[in-house]
């Protein structure tokens, strides 16, 4: 039985039914010639969402990504250090002493998964530093994702992959030449490393890496260009800056630039955030109508569940279409 058939047969109510509704509406968007942006919060790359997301990108079912800096880099960390990752299934019962022991070994824990510092972070630091220094020397600046694409051009990086390359969503995005926005990139390991090299004098300019406001300017250009003849849907995994940053481009264009453009043509969010605390992550889609992000007739879905479980199911469903 295919995943699509299984879900249509079994997922008939509650969050399960919304999964089917959202997947069918996603497929309909693509049939109409519309495009889709996927946003990634949390630690989706460490959860190896690339296994399903990369294929979505390769099959032209995703045309843009907005993610945290951590998701951008952790896809590559996983690719080059996968064999050194450690899973801690009993993470809920770790003692303080257990956590210190992991720290002493350079094992940075994300829930039940430990990222090895030496094999992941330090393994690509030399190569990425060389790219920063080259741009610095040439007086150039690039977006974070452009540096990651340059990094993937390095034969030493590609040859060190410990996973099947088809499971890297960043590599798939590079091959399709799709843009990746990473607002708040400063809140990531590579950004911390970058700042350390500027402070120590290895890189002379902070502006070697383009800022968040420059990323918004790039998003405006991309959105206007890509909505000239079609519309763009919004598939949000989690919440936070990865979702709030890109969705705001529409009211920015309408209210601040005072120009016309279509609103987002589809919206789906996978989240377990509580709706009553004033958070963006927990806001129901209707709230976005009041901000000028969505229209009254935009197909809207909220799946209140675990994205590491739900997203691969939806992507598999969509890939069968």
Tab-separated table of C-alpha atoms in Angstrom:
chain	number	residue	atom	x	y	z
A	1	UNK	CA	0.000	0.000	0.000
A	2	UNK	CA	1.370	3.424	-0.941
A	3	UNK	CA	1.704	6.108	1.728
A	4	UNK	CA	-0.891	8.199	-0.098
A	5	UNK	CA	-3.381	5.343	-0.131
A	6	UNK	CA	-2.638	4.507	3.503
A	7	UNK	CA	-3.232	8.100	4.605
A	8	UNK	CA	-6.432	8.523	2.595
A	9	UNK	CA	-7.776	5.252	4.027
A	10	UNK	CA	-6.754	5.810	7.658
A	11	UNK	CA	-6.407	9.563	8.205
A	12	UNK	CA	-10.073	10.544	8.321
A	13	UNK	CA	-10.395	12.780	11.368
A	14	UNK	CA	-8.765	15.497	13.440
A	15	UNK	CA	-5.102	16.352	12.712
A	16	UNK	CA	-4.818	13.244	10.569
A	17	UNK	CA	-7.578	14.438	8.230
A	18	UNK	CA	-5.940	17.868	7.961
A	19	UNK	CA	-2.759	16.143	6.760
A	20	UNK	CA	-4.664	14.735	3.787
A	21	UNK	CA	-6.491	18.021	3.122
A	22	UNK	CA	-3.243	20.016	3.222
A	23	UNK	CA	-1.432	17.571	0.948
A	24	UNK	CA	-4.244	17.593	-1.604
A	25	UNK	CA	-4.370	21.391	-1.589
A	26	UNK	CA	-0.561	21.522	-1.994
A	27	UNK	CA	-0.833	19.265	-5.035
A	28	UNK	CA	-3.599	21.473	-6.454
A	29	UNK	CA	-1.381	24.543	-6.067
A	30	UNK	CA	1.330	22.933	-8.173
A	31	UNK	CA	-1.189	21.775	-10.786
A	32	UNK	CA	-2.251	25.395	-11.190
A	33	UNK	CA	1.339	26.358	-11.962
A	34	UNK	CA	1.906	28.018	-8.603
A	35	UNK	CA	5.156	27.778	-6.661
A	36	UNK	CA	5.833	26.845	-3.045
A	37	UNK	CA	8.077	28.164	-0.317
A	38	UNK	CA	8.922	25.817	2.553
A	39	UNK	CA	10.123	27.247	5.866
A	40	UNK	CA	12.134	25.258	8.413
A	41	UNK	CA	12.329	26.038	12.103
A	42	UNK	CA	13.528	23.747	14.880
A	43	UNK	CA	16.215	21.179	14.124
A	44	UNK	CA	14.725	19.677	10.997
A	45	UNK	CA	18.092	19.078	9.335
A	46	UNK	CA	19.371	17.163	12.338
A	47	UNK	CA	16.084	15.231	12.190
A	48	UNK	CA	17.218	14.329	8.641
A	49	UNK	CA	14.217	15.858	6.939
A	50	UNK	CA	16.468	16.027	3.883
A	51	UNK	CA	15.611	12.400	3.141
A	52	UNK	CA	12.169	13.540	1.957
A	53	UNK	CA	12.665	17.287	1.399
A	54	UNK	CA	15.557	16.852	-1.031
A	55	UNK	CA	13.369	14.765	-3.331
A	56	UNK	CA	10.621	17.396	-3.136
A	57	UNK	CA	13.162	19.940	-4.343
A	58	UNK	CA	14.504	17.696	-7.095
A	59	UNK	CA	10.984	17.072	-8.396
A	60	UNK	CA	10.225	20.819	-8.536
A	61	UNK	CA	7.657	20.690	-5.749
A	62	UNK	CA	9.567	23.324	-3.739
A	63	UNK	CA	10.889	26.525	-5.318
A	64	UNK	CA	12.270	28.376	-2.279
A	65	UNK	CA	13.384	27.718	1.287
A	66	UNK	CA	13.507	29.951	4.345
A	67	UNK	CA	15.207	28.417	7.357
A	68	UNK	CA	17.175	29.176	10.472
A	69	UNK	CA	20.941	29.382	10.152
A	70	UNK	CA	21.118	26.173	12.172
A	71	UNK	CA	19.044	24.228	9.626
A	72	UNK	CA	21.165	25.584	6.775
A	73	UNK	CA	24.431	24.404	8.308
A	74	UNK	CA	23.215	21.260	10.050
A	75	UNK	CA	22.288	19.642	6.753
A	76	UNK	CA	25.966	19.894	5.801
A	77	UNK	CA	27.178	18.879	9.271
A	78	UNK	CA	25.080	15.733	9.000
A	79	UNK	CA	26.413	15.049	5.518
A	80	UNK	CA	30.103	15.159	6.478
A	81	UNK	CA	29.885	13.725	10.015
A	82	UNK	CA	26.910	11.371	9.955
A	83	UNK	CA	28.898	8.325	11.070
A	84	UNK	CA	30.041	10.168	14.186
A	85	UNK	CA	26.602	11.318	15.344
A	86	UNK	CA	25.285	9.563	18.417
A	87	UNK	CA	21.693	8.974	19.391
A	88	UNK	CA	20.733	9.106	23.070
A	89	UNK	CA	17.290	7.468	23.250
A	90	UNK	CA	17.189	7.868	27.039
A	91	UNK	CA	17.786	11.639	26.857
A	92	UNK	CA	14.862	12.374	29.164
A	93	UNK	CA	16.617	10.678	32.066
A	94	UNK	CA	20.127	12.086	31.595
A	95	UNK	CA	21.659	13.422	34.769
A	96	UNK	CA	23.647	16.644	35.019
A	97	UNK	CA	26.784	14.494	35.169
A	98	UNK	CA	25.736	12.744	31.945
A	99	UNK	CA	25.350	16.121	30.223
A	100	UNK	CA	28.797	17.233	31.406
A	101	UNK	CA	30.283	13.983	30.072
A	102	UNK	CA	28.751	14.685	26.663
A	103	UNK	CA	30.133	18.228	26.756
A	104	UNK	CA	33.603	16.955	27.630
A	105	UNK	CA	33.478	14.678	24.583
A	106	UNK	CA	32.408	17.541	22.297
A	107	UNK	CA	28.985	15.998	21.730
A	108	UNK	CA	26.454	18.810	21.324
A	109	UNK	CA	23.011	17.386	22.114
A	110	UNK	CA	19.835	18.211	20.190
A	111	UNK	CA	17.095	16.264	21.978
A	112	UNK	CA	18.160	12.651	21.369
A	113	UNK	CA	20.904	13.360	18.839
A	114	UNK	CA	24.463	14.474	19.562
A	115	UNK	CA	26.361	16.479	16.945
A	116	UNK	CA	30.128	15.837	17.173
A	117	UNK	CA	31.985	19.147	17.306
A	118	UNK	CA	35.318	18.041	15.832
A	119	UNK	CA	33.891	15.927	13.017
A	120	UNK	CA	31.079	18.366	12.114
A	121	UNK	CA	31.926	21.982	13.000
A	122	UNK	CA	35.697	21.841	12.735
A	123	UNK	CA	35.666	19.567	9.700
A	124	UNK	CA	34.464	22.378	7.437
A	125	UNK	CA	35.770	25.426	9.330
A	126	UNK	CA	38.971	25.640	7.283
A	127	UNK	CA	37.119	25.486	3.978
A	128	UNK	CA	34.432	28.003	4.908
A	129	UNK	CA	37.044	30.364	6.365
A	130	UNK	CA	38.875	30.305	3.050
A	131	UNK	CA	35.659	31.297	1.275
A	132	UNK	CA	35.052	34.167	3.726
A	133	UNK	CA	38.639	35.355	3.314
A	134	UNK	CA	38.455	35.161	-0.478
A	135	UNK	CA	35.294	37.277	-0.505
A	136	UNK	CA	36.883	39.675	1.972
A	137	UNK	CA	39.994	40.096	-0.158
A	138	UNK	CA	37.904	40.651	-3.301
A	139	UNK	CA	35.616	43.149	-1.533
A	140	UNK	CA	32.572	40.973	-2.162
A	141	UNK	CA	29.623	39.969	-0.015
A	142	UNK	CA	27.362	36.934	-0.236
A	143	UNK	CA	24.269	35.556	1.434
A	144	UNK	CA	24.805	32.665	3.864
A	145	UNK	CA	23.314	30.157	1.433
A	146	UNK	CA	25.642	31.339	-1.335
A	147	UNK	CA	28.619	30.508	0.862
A	148	UNK	CA	27.122	27.067	1.485
A	149	UNK	CA	26.717	26.550	-2.255
A	150	UNK	CA	30.362	27.568	-2.739
A	151	UNK	CA	31.345	25.149	0.023
A	152	UNK	CA	29.604	22.318	-1.798
A	153	UNK	CA	31.725	23.105	-4.858
A	154	UNK	CA	34.802	22.163	-2.816
A	155	UNK	CA	35.815	18.611	-3.849
A	156	UNK	CA	37.205	17.925	-0.374
A	157	UNK	CA	33.781	18.595	1.133
A	158	UNK	CA	31.819	16.583	-1.389
A	159	UNK	CA	34.216	13.644	-1.132
A	160	UNK	CA	33.810	13.574	2.645
A	161	UNK	CA	30.044	12.974	2.547
A	162	UNK	CA	29.026	10.127	4.832
A	163	UNK	CA	25.427	10.042	3.613
A	164	UNK	CA	23.848	9.397	0.250
A	165	UNK	CA	24.072	12.837	-1.449
A	166	UNK	CA	20.424	12.528	-2.487
A	167	UNK	CA	19.499	12.972	1.198
A	168	UNK	CA	21.040	16.450	1.464
A	169	UNK	CA	18.363	19.079	0.908
A	170	UNK	CA	20.942	21.895	0.641
A	171	UNK	CA	22.745	20.009	-2.118
A	172	UNK	CA	19.412	19.458	-3.893
A	173	UNK	CA	18.655	23.183	-3.568
A	174	UNK	CA	22.062	24.037	-5.005
A	175	UNK	CA	21.553	21.693	-7.948
A	176	UNK	CA	18.178	23.322	-8.638
A	177	UNK	CA	19.652	26.784	-7.953
A	178	UNK	CA	16.806	27.754	-5.652
A	179	UNK	CA	17.238	30.589	-3.140
A	180	UNK	CA	17.509	29.976	0.601
A	181	UNK	CA	16.826	32.741	3.088
A	182	UNK	CA	18.209	32.351	6.615
A	183	UNK	CA	17.040	35.317	8.716
A	184	UNK	CA	18.731	35.561	12.088
A	185	UNK	CA	21.755	33.708	10.694
A	186	UNK	CA	23.739	35.217	13.569
A	187	UNK	CA	22.094	32.606	15.802
A	188	UNK	CA	24.026	29.671	14.366
A	189	UNK	CA	27.293	27.844	14.896
A	190	UNK	CA	28.923	29.031	11.669
A	191	UNK	CA	27.905	32.612	12.427
A	192	UNK	CA	29.591	32.330	15.824
A	193	UNK	CA	32.683	30.986	14.085
A	194	UNK	CA	32.524	33.801	11.522
A	195	UNK	CA	32.370	36.468	14.233
A	196	UNK	CA	35.324	34.885	16.021
A	197	UNK	CA	37.397	35.173	12.849
A	198	UNK	CA	36.433	38.821	12.378
A	199	UNK	CA	37.313	39.627	15.984
A	200	UNK	CA	40.632	37.804	15.664
A	201	UNK	CA	41.406	39.609	12.390
A	202	UNK	CA	41.305	36.619	10.035
A	203	UNK	CA	38.412	38.323	8.202
A	204	UNK	CA	38.341	42.124	8.038
A	205	UNK	CA	34.680	42.886	7.328
A	206	UNK	CA	31.450	41.761	8.956
A	207	UNK	CA	29.765	42.730	5.686
A	208	UNK	CA	31.356	39.726	3.960
A	209	UNK	CA	28.102	37.972	4.921
A	210	UNK	CA	25.039	39.895	3.798
A	211	UNK	CA	22.675	41.031	6.525
A	212	UNK	CA	19.086	40.152	7.284
A	213	UNK	CA	17.763	43.388	5.819
A	214	UNK	CA	19.632	42.649	2.596
A	215	UNK	CA	17.981	39.245	2.595
A	216	UNK	CA	14.588	40.955	2.822
A	217	UNK	CA	15.481	43.156	-0.141
A	218	UNK	CA	16.385	40.035	-2.109
A	219	UNK	CA	13.094	38.421	-1.060
A	220	UNK	CA	11.099	41.404	-2.344
A	221	UNK	CA	12.778	41.129	-5.750
A	222	UNK	CA	12.252	37.369	-5.877
A	223	UNK	CA	8.613	37.553	-4.800
A	224	UNK	CA	7.681	40.244	-7.321
A	225	UNK	CA	9.456	38.422	-10.130
A	226	UNK	CA	7.892	35.053	-9.320
A	227	UNK	CA	4.351	36.354	-8.819
A	228	UNK	CA	4.326	38.227	-12.116
A	229	UNK	CA	2.723	35.231	-13.833
A	230	UNK	CA	1.769	32.875	-10.993
A	231	UNK	CA	1.285	32.730	-7.232
A	232	UNK	CA	3.300	31.344	-4.326
A	233	UNK	CA	2.168	29.106	-1.486
A	234	UNK	CA	3.627	28.926	2.003
A	235	UNK	CA	4.346	25.638	3.792
A	236	UNK	CA	5.595	26.338	7.305
A	237	UNK	CA	7.310	23.807	9.539
A	238	UNK	CA	7.377	25.160	13.082
A	239	UNK	CA	7.256	28.900	13.636
A	240	UNK	CA	9.628	31.624	14.730
A	241	UNK	CA	11.741	33.758	12.465
A	242	UNK	CA	11.964	31.145	9.709
A	243	UNK	CA	8.236	31.592	9.108
A	244	UNK	CA	7.550	35.143	10.218
A	245	UNK	CA	10.370	36.739	8.194
A	246	UNK	CA	9.328	35.594	4.706
A	247	UNK	CA	5.554	35.792	5.134
A	248	UNK	CA	5.901	39.517	5.949
A	249	UNK	CA	7.147	40.310	2.448
A	250	UNK	CA	3.570	40.648	1.182
A	251	UNK	CA	2.385	43.375	3.603
A	252	UNK	CA	5.781	45.052	3.146
A	253	UNK	CA	5.191	45.287	-0.609
A	254	UNK	CA	1.567	46.415	-0.181
A	255	UNK	CA	1.832	48.812	2.732
A	256	UNK	CA	5.418	50.060	2.752
A	257	UNK	CA	6.321	49.972	-0.929
A	258	UNK	CA	2.691	50.644	-1.907
A	259	UNK	CA	2.956	48.271	-4.841
A	260	UNK	CA	0.660	45.487	-5.979
A	261	UNK	CA	1.366	41.776	-5.734
A	262	UNK	CA	-0.667	38.631	-5.021
A	263	UNK	CA	-0.958	37.478	-1.434
A	264	UNK	CA	0.252	34.019	-0.496
A	265	UNK	CA	-1.959	31.536	-2.333
A	266	UNK	CA	-1.769	28.657	0.174
A	267	UNK	CA	-0.826	28.322	3.820
A	268	UNK	CA	-0.091	25.279	5.940
A	269	UNK	CA	1.671	25.141	9.279
A	270	UNK	CA	2.843	22.121	11.244
A	271	UNK	CA	3.156	23.245	14.837
A	272	UNK	CA	2.526	22.237	18.420
A	273	UNK	CA	2.736	25.784	19.790
A	274	UNK	CA	0.002	26.993	22.126
A	275	UNK	CA	-2.250	29.564	20.499
A	276	UNK	CA	-3.094	31.587	23.596
A	277	UNK	CA	0.268	33.083	24.515
A	278	UNK	CA	0.523	35.772	21.840
A	279	UNK	CA	3.164	33.849	19.909
A	280	UNK	CA	3.604	33.982	16.151
A	281	UNK	CA	4.261	30.237	16.113
A	282	UNK	CA	0.910	29.492	17.693
A	283	UNK	CA	-1.162	32.036	15.784
A	284	UNK	CA	-4.019	30.558	13.788
A	285	UNK	CA	-3.924	31.367	10.061
A	286	UNK	CA	-6.927	33.714	10.264
A	287	UNK	CA	-4.808	36.121	12.297
A	288	UNK	CA	-2.578	36.532	9.239
A	289	UNK	CA	-5.524	37.936	7.284
A	290	UNK	CA	-5.543	40.949	9.610
A	291	UNK	CA	-1.867	41.590	8.786
A	292	UNK	CA	-2.423	41.447	5.037
A	293	UNK	CA	-0.441	38.247	4.571
A	294	UNK	CA	-3.279	35.959	3.493
A	295	UNK	CA	-6.578	36.554	1.722
A	296	UNK	CA	-9.999	35.528	2.991
A	297	UNK	CA	-10.063	32.754	0.388
A	298	UNK	CA	-6.503	31.453	0.849
A	299	UNK	CA	-6.587	27.692	1.595
A	300	UNK	CA	-5.417	27.482	5.221
A	301	UNK	CA	-4.376	24.495	7.303
A	302	UNK	CA	-2.898	23.931	10.759
A	303	UNK	CA	-1.611	20.503	11.740
A	304	UNK	CA	-0.997	20.450	15.475
A	305	UNK	CA	1.566	17.689	15.645
A	306	UNK	CA	5.246	16.740	15.519
A	307	UNK	CA	6.825	17.979	12.283
A	308	UNK	CA	9.482	15.255	12.333
A	309	UNK	CA	6.631	12.746	11.948
A	310	UNK	CA	4.153	14.706	9.831
A	311	UNK	CA	6.356	16.471	7.267
A	312	UNK	CA	7.910	13.307	5.760
A	313	UNK	CA	4.420	11.800	5.472
A	314	UNK	CA	3.035	14.829	3.664
A	315	UNK	CA	6.057	15.077	1.395
A	316	UNK	CA	5.760	11.380	0.512
A	317	UNK	CA	2.048	11.863	-0.219
A	318	UNK	CA	2.789	14.831	-2.477
A	319	UNK	CA	5.615	13.018	-4.256
A	320	UNK	CA	3.159	10.301	-5.283
A	321	UNK	CA	0.942	12.821	-7.058
